[in-house]
Short mmCIF file of C-alpha atoms and ligand atoms in Angstrom, two decimals:
data_model
loop_
_atom_site.label_atom_id
_atom_site.label_comp_id
_atom_site.label_asym_id
_atom_site.label_seq_id
_atom_site.Cartn_x
_atom_site.Cartn_y
_atom_site.Cartn_z
CA MET A 198 -28.07 94.11 -55.45
CA ARG A 199 -29.54 90.75 -56.44
CA LEU A 200 -26.29 88.86 -55.75
CA ASN A 201 -25.28 90.62 -52.56
CA GLY A 202 -23.03 88.38 -50.44
CA LYS A 203 -22.70 85.72 -53.15
CA VAL A 204 -19.43 84.40 -54.55
CA ALA A 205 -19.19 83.39 -58.22
CA VAL A 206 -16.67 81.57 -60.38
CA ILE A 207 -16.87 82.13 -64.15
CA THR A 208 -14.69 80.36 -66.72
CA GLY A 209 -13.76 81.92 -70.05
CA ALA A 210 -14.46 85.13 -68.15
CA ALA A 211 -11.93 87.48 -69.75
CA SER A 212 -13.87 87.94 -73.01
CA GLY A 213 -17.31 88.15 -74.61
CA ILE A 214 -20.21 86.60 -72.70
CA GLY A 215 -18.04 85.71 -69.69
CA LYS A 216 -16.71 89.27 -69.35
CA ALA A 217 -20.20 90.80 -69.64
CA THR A 218 -21.40 88.40 -66.93
CA VAL A 219 -18.52 89.30 -64.62
CA GLU A 220 -19.44 92.97 -64.97
CA ARG A 221 -23.18 92.36 -64.49
CA PHE A 222 -22.65 90.12 -61.44
CA ALA A 223 -20.30 92.72 -59.90
CA GLU A 224 -22.94 95.46 -60.36
CA GLU A 225 -25.33 93.22 -58.40
CA GLY A 226 -22.96 92.80 -55.45
CA ALA A 227 -21.22 89.47 -56.20
CA ARG A 228 -17.53 88.79 -55.64
CA ILE A 229 -16.06 86.90 -58.57
CA ILE A 230 -13.16 84.66 -59.51
CA ILE A 231 -12.31 85.28 -63.17
CA GLY A 232 -10.98 82.08 -64.73
CA ASP A 233 -9.49 82.09 -68.24
CA ILE A 234 -6.42 81.22 -70.30
CA GLN A 235 -6.21 84.87 -71.43
CA GLN A 236 -4.09 86.13 -68.53
CA GLU A 237 -3.57 89.73 -69.61
CA LEU A 238 -7.24 90.40 -70.41
CA GLY A 239 -8.35 88.60 -67.24
CA GLU A 240 -6.02 90.65 -65.04
CA GLU A 241 -7.13 93.88 -66.76
CA LEU A 242 -10.78 93.05 -66.08
CA SER A 243 -10.05 92.10 -62.49
CA ALA A 244 -8.23 95.41 -61.92
CA THR A 245 -11.36 97.36 -62.94
CA LEU A 246 -13.33 95.67 -60.14
CA GLY A 247 -10.92 96.19 -57.23
CA ASP A 248 -11.40 93.88 -54.26
CA SER A 249 -14.57 92.32 -55.73
CA ALA A 250 -12.70 90.17 -58.22
CA LEU A 251 -9.61 88.07 -58.66
CA PHE A 252 -8.10 86.57 -61.82
CA GLN A 253 -7.00 82.94 -61.67
CA TYR A 254 -5.37 81.26 -64.68
CA CYS A 255 -7.49 78.23 -65.56
CA ASP A 256 -7.49 75.91 -68.53
CA VAL A 257 -10.82 74.10 -68.18
CA THR A 258 -9.40 70.91 -69.71
CA ASP A 259 -6.98 70.53 -66.78
CA GLU A 260 -8.66 68.98 -63.73
CA ASP A 261 -6.08 70.40 -61.30
CA HIS A 262 -6.72 73.93 -62.64
CA VAL A 263 -10.49 73.60 -62.27
CA LYS A 264 -10.20 72.14 -58.77
CA GLU A 265 -7.88 75.00 -57.78
CA LEU A 266 -10.26 77.59 -59.28
CA MET A 267 -13.06 76.52 -56.91
CA SER A 268 -10.64 76.26 -53.99
CA VAL A 269 -9.37 79.82 -54.60
CA ALA A 270 -12.97 81.12 -54.51
CA VAL A 271 -13.50 79.58 -51.08
CA SER A 272 -10.09 80.56 -49.67
CA THR A 273 -10.39 84.16 -50.96
CA PHE A 274 -14.07 84.95 -50.45
CA GLY A 275 -15.18 82.24 -47.97
CA ARG A 276 -17.85 80.39 -49.97
CA LEU A 277 -19.03 79.33 -53.44
CA ASP A 278 -22.56 80.17 -54.57
CA ILE A 279 -22.46 80.39 -58.37
CA VAL A 280 -20.36 78.61 -60.99
CA MET A 281 -20.79 79.51 -64.66
CA ASN A 282 -19.10 77.03 -67.01
CA ASN A 283 -18.67 79.30 -70.01
CA ALA A 284 -15.22 78.79 -71.57
CA GLY A 285 -15.48 77.82 -75.20
CA ILE A 286 -14.20 77.74 -78.73
CA VAL A 287 -15.85 77.01 -82.09
CA GLY A 288 -13.42 74.16 -82.66
CA SER A 289 -13.36 71.70 -85.51
CA ARG A 290 -15.33 72.75 -88.61
CA GLY A 291 -16.15 71.34 -92.05
CA PRO A 292 -17.87 68.28 -93.53
CA ILE A 293 -18.04 65.23 -91.26
CA SER A 294 -15.72 63.26 -93.55
CA SER A 295 -12.99 65.83 -92.98
CA VAL A 296 -13.18 66.00 -89.17
CA GLU A 297 -9.96 64.62 -87.70
CA ALA A 298 -10.28 62.43 -84.59
CA SER A 299 -7.76 64.60 -82.73
CA GLU A 300 -9.78 67.77 -83.51
CA PHE A 301 -13.00 66.05 -82.46
CA LYS A 302 -11.49 65.12 -79.10
CA ALA A 303 -9.86 68.52 -78.55
CA THR A 304 -13.16 70.37 -79.20
CA LEU A 305 -15.14 68.05 -76.93
CA ASP A 306 -12.44 68.44 -74.28
CA ILE A 307 -13.03 72.18 -73.89
CA LEU A 308 -16.78 72.35 -74.45
CA LEU A 309 -18.04 69.19 -72.72
CA TYR A 310 -15.27 67.72 -70.55
CA GLY A 311 -14.44 71.23 -69.26
CA THR A 312 -18.09 71.70 -68.29
CA PHE A 313 -18.11 68.31 -66.54
CA LEU A 314 -15.02 69.30 -64.53
CA GLY A 315 -16.60 72.60 -63.53
CA ILE A 316 -19.78 70.89 -62.34
CA LYS A 317 -17.86 68.16 -60.52
CA HIS A 318 -15.61 70.49 -58.53
CA ALA A 319 -18.36 73.04 -57.83
CA SER A 320 -20.59 70.29 -56.47
CA THR A 321 -18.14 69.20 -53.76
CA TYR A 322 -18.40 72.64 -52.10
CA MET A 323 -22.05 73.35 -52.90
CA GLU A 324 -23.35 70.00 -51.63
CA LYS A 325 -21.72 70.61 -48.25
CA GLN A 326 -23.08 74.17 -48.21
CA LYS A 327 -26.56 72.84 -49.18
CA SER A 328 -26.99 75.61 -51.74
CA GLY A 329 -25.63 76.80 -55.06
CA SER A 330 -26.40 77.60 -58.67
CA ILE A 331 -24.45 76.04 -61.53
CA ILE A 332 -24.98 77.62 -64.96
CA ASN A 333 -23.63 75.90 -68.06
CA ILE A 334 -23.35 77.78 -71.34
CA ALA A 335 -24.75 75.61 -74.12
CA SER A 336 -25.93 77.01 -77.48
CA THR A 337 -28.87 76.93 -79.85
CA ALA A 338 -26.61 74.43 -81.68
CA GLY A 339 -27.21 72.23 -78.61
CA VAL A 340 -31.01 72.23 -78.84
CA THR A 341 -31.59 71.75 -82.57
CA GLY A 342 -29.66 70.58 -85.61
CA GLY A 343 -28.03 72.61 -88.36
CA LEU A 344 -26.94 75.65 -86.36
CA GLY A 345 -23.23 74.99 -85.87
CA PRO A 346 -20.29 72.79 -86.80
CA HIS A 347 -20.81 69.04 -86.11
CA VAL A 348 -18.50 68.65 -83.13
CA TYR A 349 -19.64 71.94 -81.57
CA ALA A 350 -23.29 70.81 -81.90
CA ALA A 351 -22.51 67.39 -80.41
CA ALA A 352 -20.68 68.95 -77.47
CA LYS A 353 -23.43 71.49 -76.78
CA HIS A 354 -26.16 68.80 -76.94
CA GLY A 355 -23.97 67.01 -74.38
CA VAL A 356 -23.90 70.11 -72.17
CA VAL A 357 -27.73 70.28 -72.23
CA GLY A 358 -28.01 66.56 -71.37
CA LEU A 359 -25.44 66.74 -68.59
CA THR A 360 -27.21 69.78 -67.14
CA LYS A 361 -30.57 67.99 -66.91
CA ASN A 362 -29.14 64.76 -65.49
CA VAL A 363 -26.97 66.38 -62.84
CA ALA A 364 -29.83 68.75 -61.93
CA ALA A 365 -31.89 65.69 -61.00
CA GLU A 366 -29.14 64.52 -58.63
CA LEU A 367 -27.91 67.73 -57.00
CA CYS A 368 -31.32 69.27 -56.27
CA ARG A 369 -31.57 66.89 -53.31
CA SER A 370 -28.68 68.85 -51.79
CA GLY A 371 -30.23 72.24 -52.57
CA VAL A 372 -27.99 72.81 -55.58
CA ARG A 373 -29.58 73.91 -58.89
CA VAL A 374 -28.10 73.21 -62.33
CA ASN A 375 -29.38 75.05 -65.40
CA CYS A 376 -28.02 76.04 -68.78
CA ILE A 377 -28.38 78.89 -71.24
CA ALA A 378 -28.52 78.37 -75.01
CA PRO A 379 -27.45 81.61 -76.67
CA GLY A 380 -28.10 82.29 -80.32
CA SER A 381 -25.51 84.25 -82.30
CA THR A 382 -24.10 86.87 -79.94
CA VAL A 383 -21.63 89.62 -80.80
CA THR A 384 -18.33 88.44 -79.25
CA PRO A 385 -14.72 87.92 -80.36
CA LEU A 386 -15.50 84.19 -80.87
CA VAL A 387 -18.25 84.95 -83.38
CA ALA A 388 -16.23 87.71 -85.07
CA ALA A 389 -13.38 85.23 -85.57
CA ALA A 390 -15.80 82.59 -86.90
CA TYR A 391 -17.74 84.88 -89.27
CA VAL A 392 -15.11 87.32 -90.54
CA ASP A 393 -11.84 85.78 -89.37
CA ASP A 394 -10.99 88.74 -87.13
CA HIS A 395 -11.82 88.57 -83.43
CA ASN A 396 -11.64 92.39 -83.17
CA ALA A 397 -14.25 93.04 -85.90
CA LEU A 398 -17.14 93.46 -83.47
CA ASP A 399 -18.90 96.29 -85.37
CA GLU A 400 -18.80 94.36 -88.63
CA VAL A 401 -20.06 91.15 -87.04
CA SER A 402 -22.77 93.06 -85.18
CA GLU A 403 -24.36 93.95 -88.55
CA ILE A 404 -24.20 90.30 -89.66
CA VAL A 405 -25.72 89.02 -86.41
CA LYS A 406 -28.45 91.68 -86.61
CA ALA A 407 -29.36 90.60 -90.15
CA LYS A 408 -29.60 86.94 -89.04
CA SER A 409 -31.80 87.66 -86.00
CA PRO A 410 -35.60 87.34 -86.30
CA ILE A 411 -36.00 90.35 -84.00
CA LEU A 412 -36.01 93.60 -85.94
CA ASN A 413 -32.81 95.66 -85.72
CA ARG A 414 -31.38 93.91 -82.71
CA PRO A 415 -28.29 91.71 -82.63
CA GLY A 416 -27.83 89.32 -79.70
CA MET A 417 -25.41 90.96 -77.26
CA PRO A 418 -23.28 89.56 -74.41
CA ALA A 419 -25.39 91.59 -71.94
CA ASP A 420 -28.47 89.57 -73.00
CA ILE A 421 -26.77 86.38 -71.83
CA ALA A 422 -25.39 88.07 -68.70
CA ASN A 423 -28.95 89.10 -67.75
CA ALA A 424 -30.21 85.53 -68.26
CA ALA A 425 -27.33 84.28 -66.12
CA LEU A 426 -28.19 86.85 -63.45
CA TYR A 427 -31.70 85.38 -63.17
CA LEU A 428 -30.36 81.81 -62.89
CA ALA A 429 -27.69 82.89 -60.39
CA SER A 430 -30.05 84.81 -58.13
CA ASP A 431 -32.55 83.49 -55.57
CA GLU A 432 -35.35 84.63 -57.92
CA SER A 433 -34.83 81.37 -59.84
CA GLY A 434 -34.89 79.27 -56.65
CA ASN A 435 -37.43 76.79 -58.10
CA THR A 436 -35.87 76.64 -61.57
CA ASN A 437 -33.75 73.51 -62.03
CA GLY A 438 -32.65 71.45 -65.05
CA HIS A 439 -33.86 74.21 -67.36
CA CYS A 440 -32.35 75.24 -70.70
CA LEU A 441 -32.99 78.96 -71.16
CA VAL A 442 -32.83 79.76 -74.88
CA VAL A 443 -31.83 83.37 -75.62
CA ASP A 444 -31.87 83.62 -79.40
CA GLY A 445 -34.39 86.26 -80.50
CA GLY A 446 -36.78 83.45 -81.40
CA LEU A 447 -34.64 81.74 -84.05
CA THR A 448 -35.30 78.21 -82.74
CA THR A 449 -39.07 78.79 -82.75
CA GLY A 450 -38.88 78.64 -86.53
CA SER A 451 -39.05 82.42 -87.00
CA SER A 452 -36.90 83.60 -89.83
CA PRO A 453 -35.41 87.06 -90.39
CA ASN A 454 -36.58 86.70 -94.00
CA ASP A 455 -40.28 86.34 -93.16
CA PRO A 456 -42.21 89.31 -94.61
CA PRO A 457 -44.03 91.49 -92.06
CA HIS A 458 -47.31 89.99 -90.75
CA SER A 459 -46.59 86.58 -92.27
CA ASP A 460 -47.26 83.44 -90.28
CA PRO A 461 -43.91 82.91 -88.56
CA MET A 462 -44.48 79.20 -87.91
CA PRO A 463 -46.26 77.60 -90.86
CA PHE A 464 -45.33 74.11 -89.66
CA LEU A 465 -47.41 74.66 -86.50
CA ARG A 466 -50.38 75.83 -88.58
CA GLU A 467 -50.07 72.71 -90.76
CA ALA A 468 -49.82 70.50 -87.68
CA GLY A 469 -53.04 72.15 -86.39
CA GLN A 470 -54.86 71.31 -89.62
CA HIS A 471 -54.05 67.67 -89.01
CA GLY A 472 -55.51 67.85 -85.51
CA LEU A 473 -52.12 67.58 -83.77
P1 LIG B 434 -15.10 84.46 -76.38
O1 LIG B 434 -15.35 85.92 -76.44
O2 LIG B 434 -14.05 83.88 -77.27
O3 LIG B 434 -14.82 84.05 -74.86
C1 LIG B 434 -14.47 82.74 -74.52
C2 LIG B 434 -13.27 82.77 -73.59
O4 LIG B 434 -12.94 81.40 -73.22
C3 LIG B 434 -12.00 83.34 -74.27
O5 LIG B 434 -11.31 84.19 -73.38
C4 LIG B 434 -11.22 82.09 -74.58
O6 LIG B 434 -9.83 82.29 -74.75
C5 LIG B 434 -11.51 81.26 -73.34
N1 LIG B 434 -11.11 79.87 -73.46
C6 LIG B 434 -10.97 79.12 -74.58
N2 LIG B 434 -10.50 77.89 -74.27
C7 LIG B 434 -10.37 77.86 -72.93
C8 LIG B 434 -9.92 76.89 -72.01
N3 LIG B 434 -9.49 75.68 -72.41
N4 LIG B 434 -9.92 77.17 -70.68
C9 LIG B 434 -10.33 78.40 -70.26
N5 LIG B 434 -10.74 79.38 -71.09
C10 LIG B 434 -10.76 79.11 -72.40
O7 LIG B 434 -16.45 83.64 -76.73
P2 LIG B 434 -17.99 83.83 -76.33
O8 LIG B 434 -18.73 84.00 -77.58
O9 LIG B 434 -18.14 84.80 -75.23
O10 LIG B 434 -18.30 82.34 -75.82
C11 LIG B 434 -18.58 82.01 -74.47
C12 LIG B 434 -19.43 80.75 -74.46
O11 LIG B 434 -20.67 81.01 -75.12
C13 LIG B 434 -18.81 79.55 -75.20
O12 LIG B 434 -19.05 78.37 -74.49
C14 LIG B 434 -19.56 79.54 -76.52
O13 LIG B 434 -19.59 78.24 -77.10
C15 LIG B 434 -20.93 79.99 -76.05
N6 LIG B 434 -21.80 80.50 -77.10
C16 LIG B 434 -21.45 81.64 -77.77
C17 LIG B 434 -22.30 82.11 -78.76
C18 LIG B 434 -21.98 83.35 -79.53
O14 LIG B 434 -22.68 83.59 -80.54
N7 LIG B 434 -21.04 84.16 -79.12
C19 LIG B 434 -23.48 81.41 -79.08
C20 LIG B 434 -23.77 80.26 -78.38
C21 LIG B 434 -22.93 79.82 -77.39
P3 LIG B 434 -9.26 82.31 -76.29
O15 LIG B 434 -9.86 83.52 -76.94
O16 LIG B 434 -7.77 82.38 -76.11
O17 LIG B 434 -9.72 81.04 -76.95
#
């Protein structure tokens, strides 16, 4: 019961990574406000957890919704210990010359502005409480280039930057801010992006497994939920401003196509030869 007595708010919590985190946090004793625009799925999930959870409709691009989400956590469960800013979409795709300004803004609105609103309205309660853990969901597309559509990558780099900067401010009030950068993870979002069918989880699982450097293991929502559990719990009490990459090693330079026993990072070996 690593989250016993703690109260969490999770956005985009009715599906994928958010849903897995709700379930993991509940197993560890947390009470949770499930925020999402998917009302039916959110209410279904909430019903499976009885008095430990409550669904609240929340569009993360609407400041009043986000403010209300935090307020409902405090009025229902008495405090606010953990906020996970997770809601997301893939958003605008295609060559840079084809990205429409309106699509650029709409994608940034959900991924970056929504995260800003979540941090802002969590901080007002957590600063007074002198404790709290804010967890922002970034992406490997937010720590290196070439791993996602342009606007998605820009937004997720923004999430990583915002995390580090706000962490430097809020730690003085006892509030920690960290982020997680998942690699490809088997969720409806990825199924929709890869095979145009958000229900095709088995099919997309095989694709994600083939892309992962780790043998025979696709990234799963539970992997991200477990990382979030560490950042949410007191075990990470001295971890602040950190970006926890959970990608099977993809961003180390490892490739699923490397033959067994090959040097997985030739660029490091070459750098060593030059005395770097
Ligand atoms: P998911 O299964 O689609 O879950 C995301 C949830 O957020 C959905 O219920 C979605 O509803 C909801 N949502 C979308 N726009 C929203 C808004 N404006 N306000 C509130 N909720 C909204 O996707 P996921 O893969 O779990 O993604 C969760 C987070 O992980 C995202 O931030 C994503 O960028 C990040 N991530 C995912 C992966 C991956 O491989 N899966 C990798 C790196 C990072 P709709 O379905 O109606 O849009």
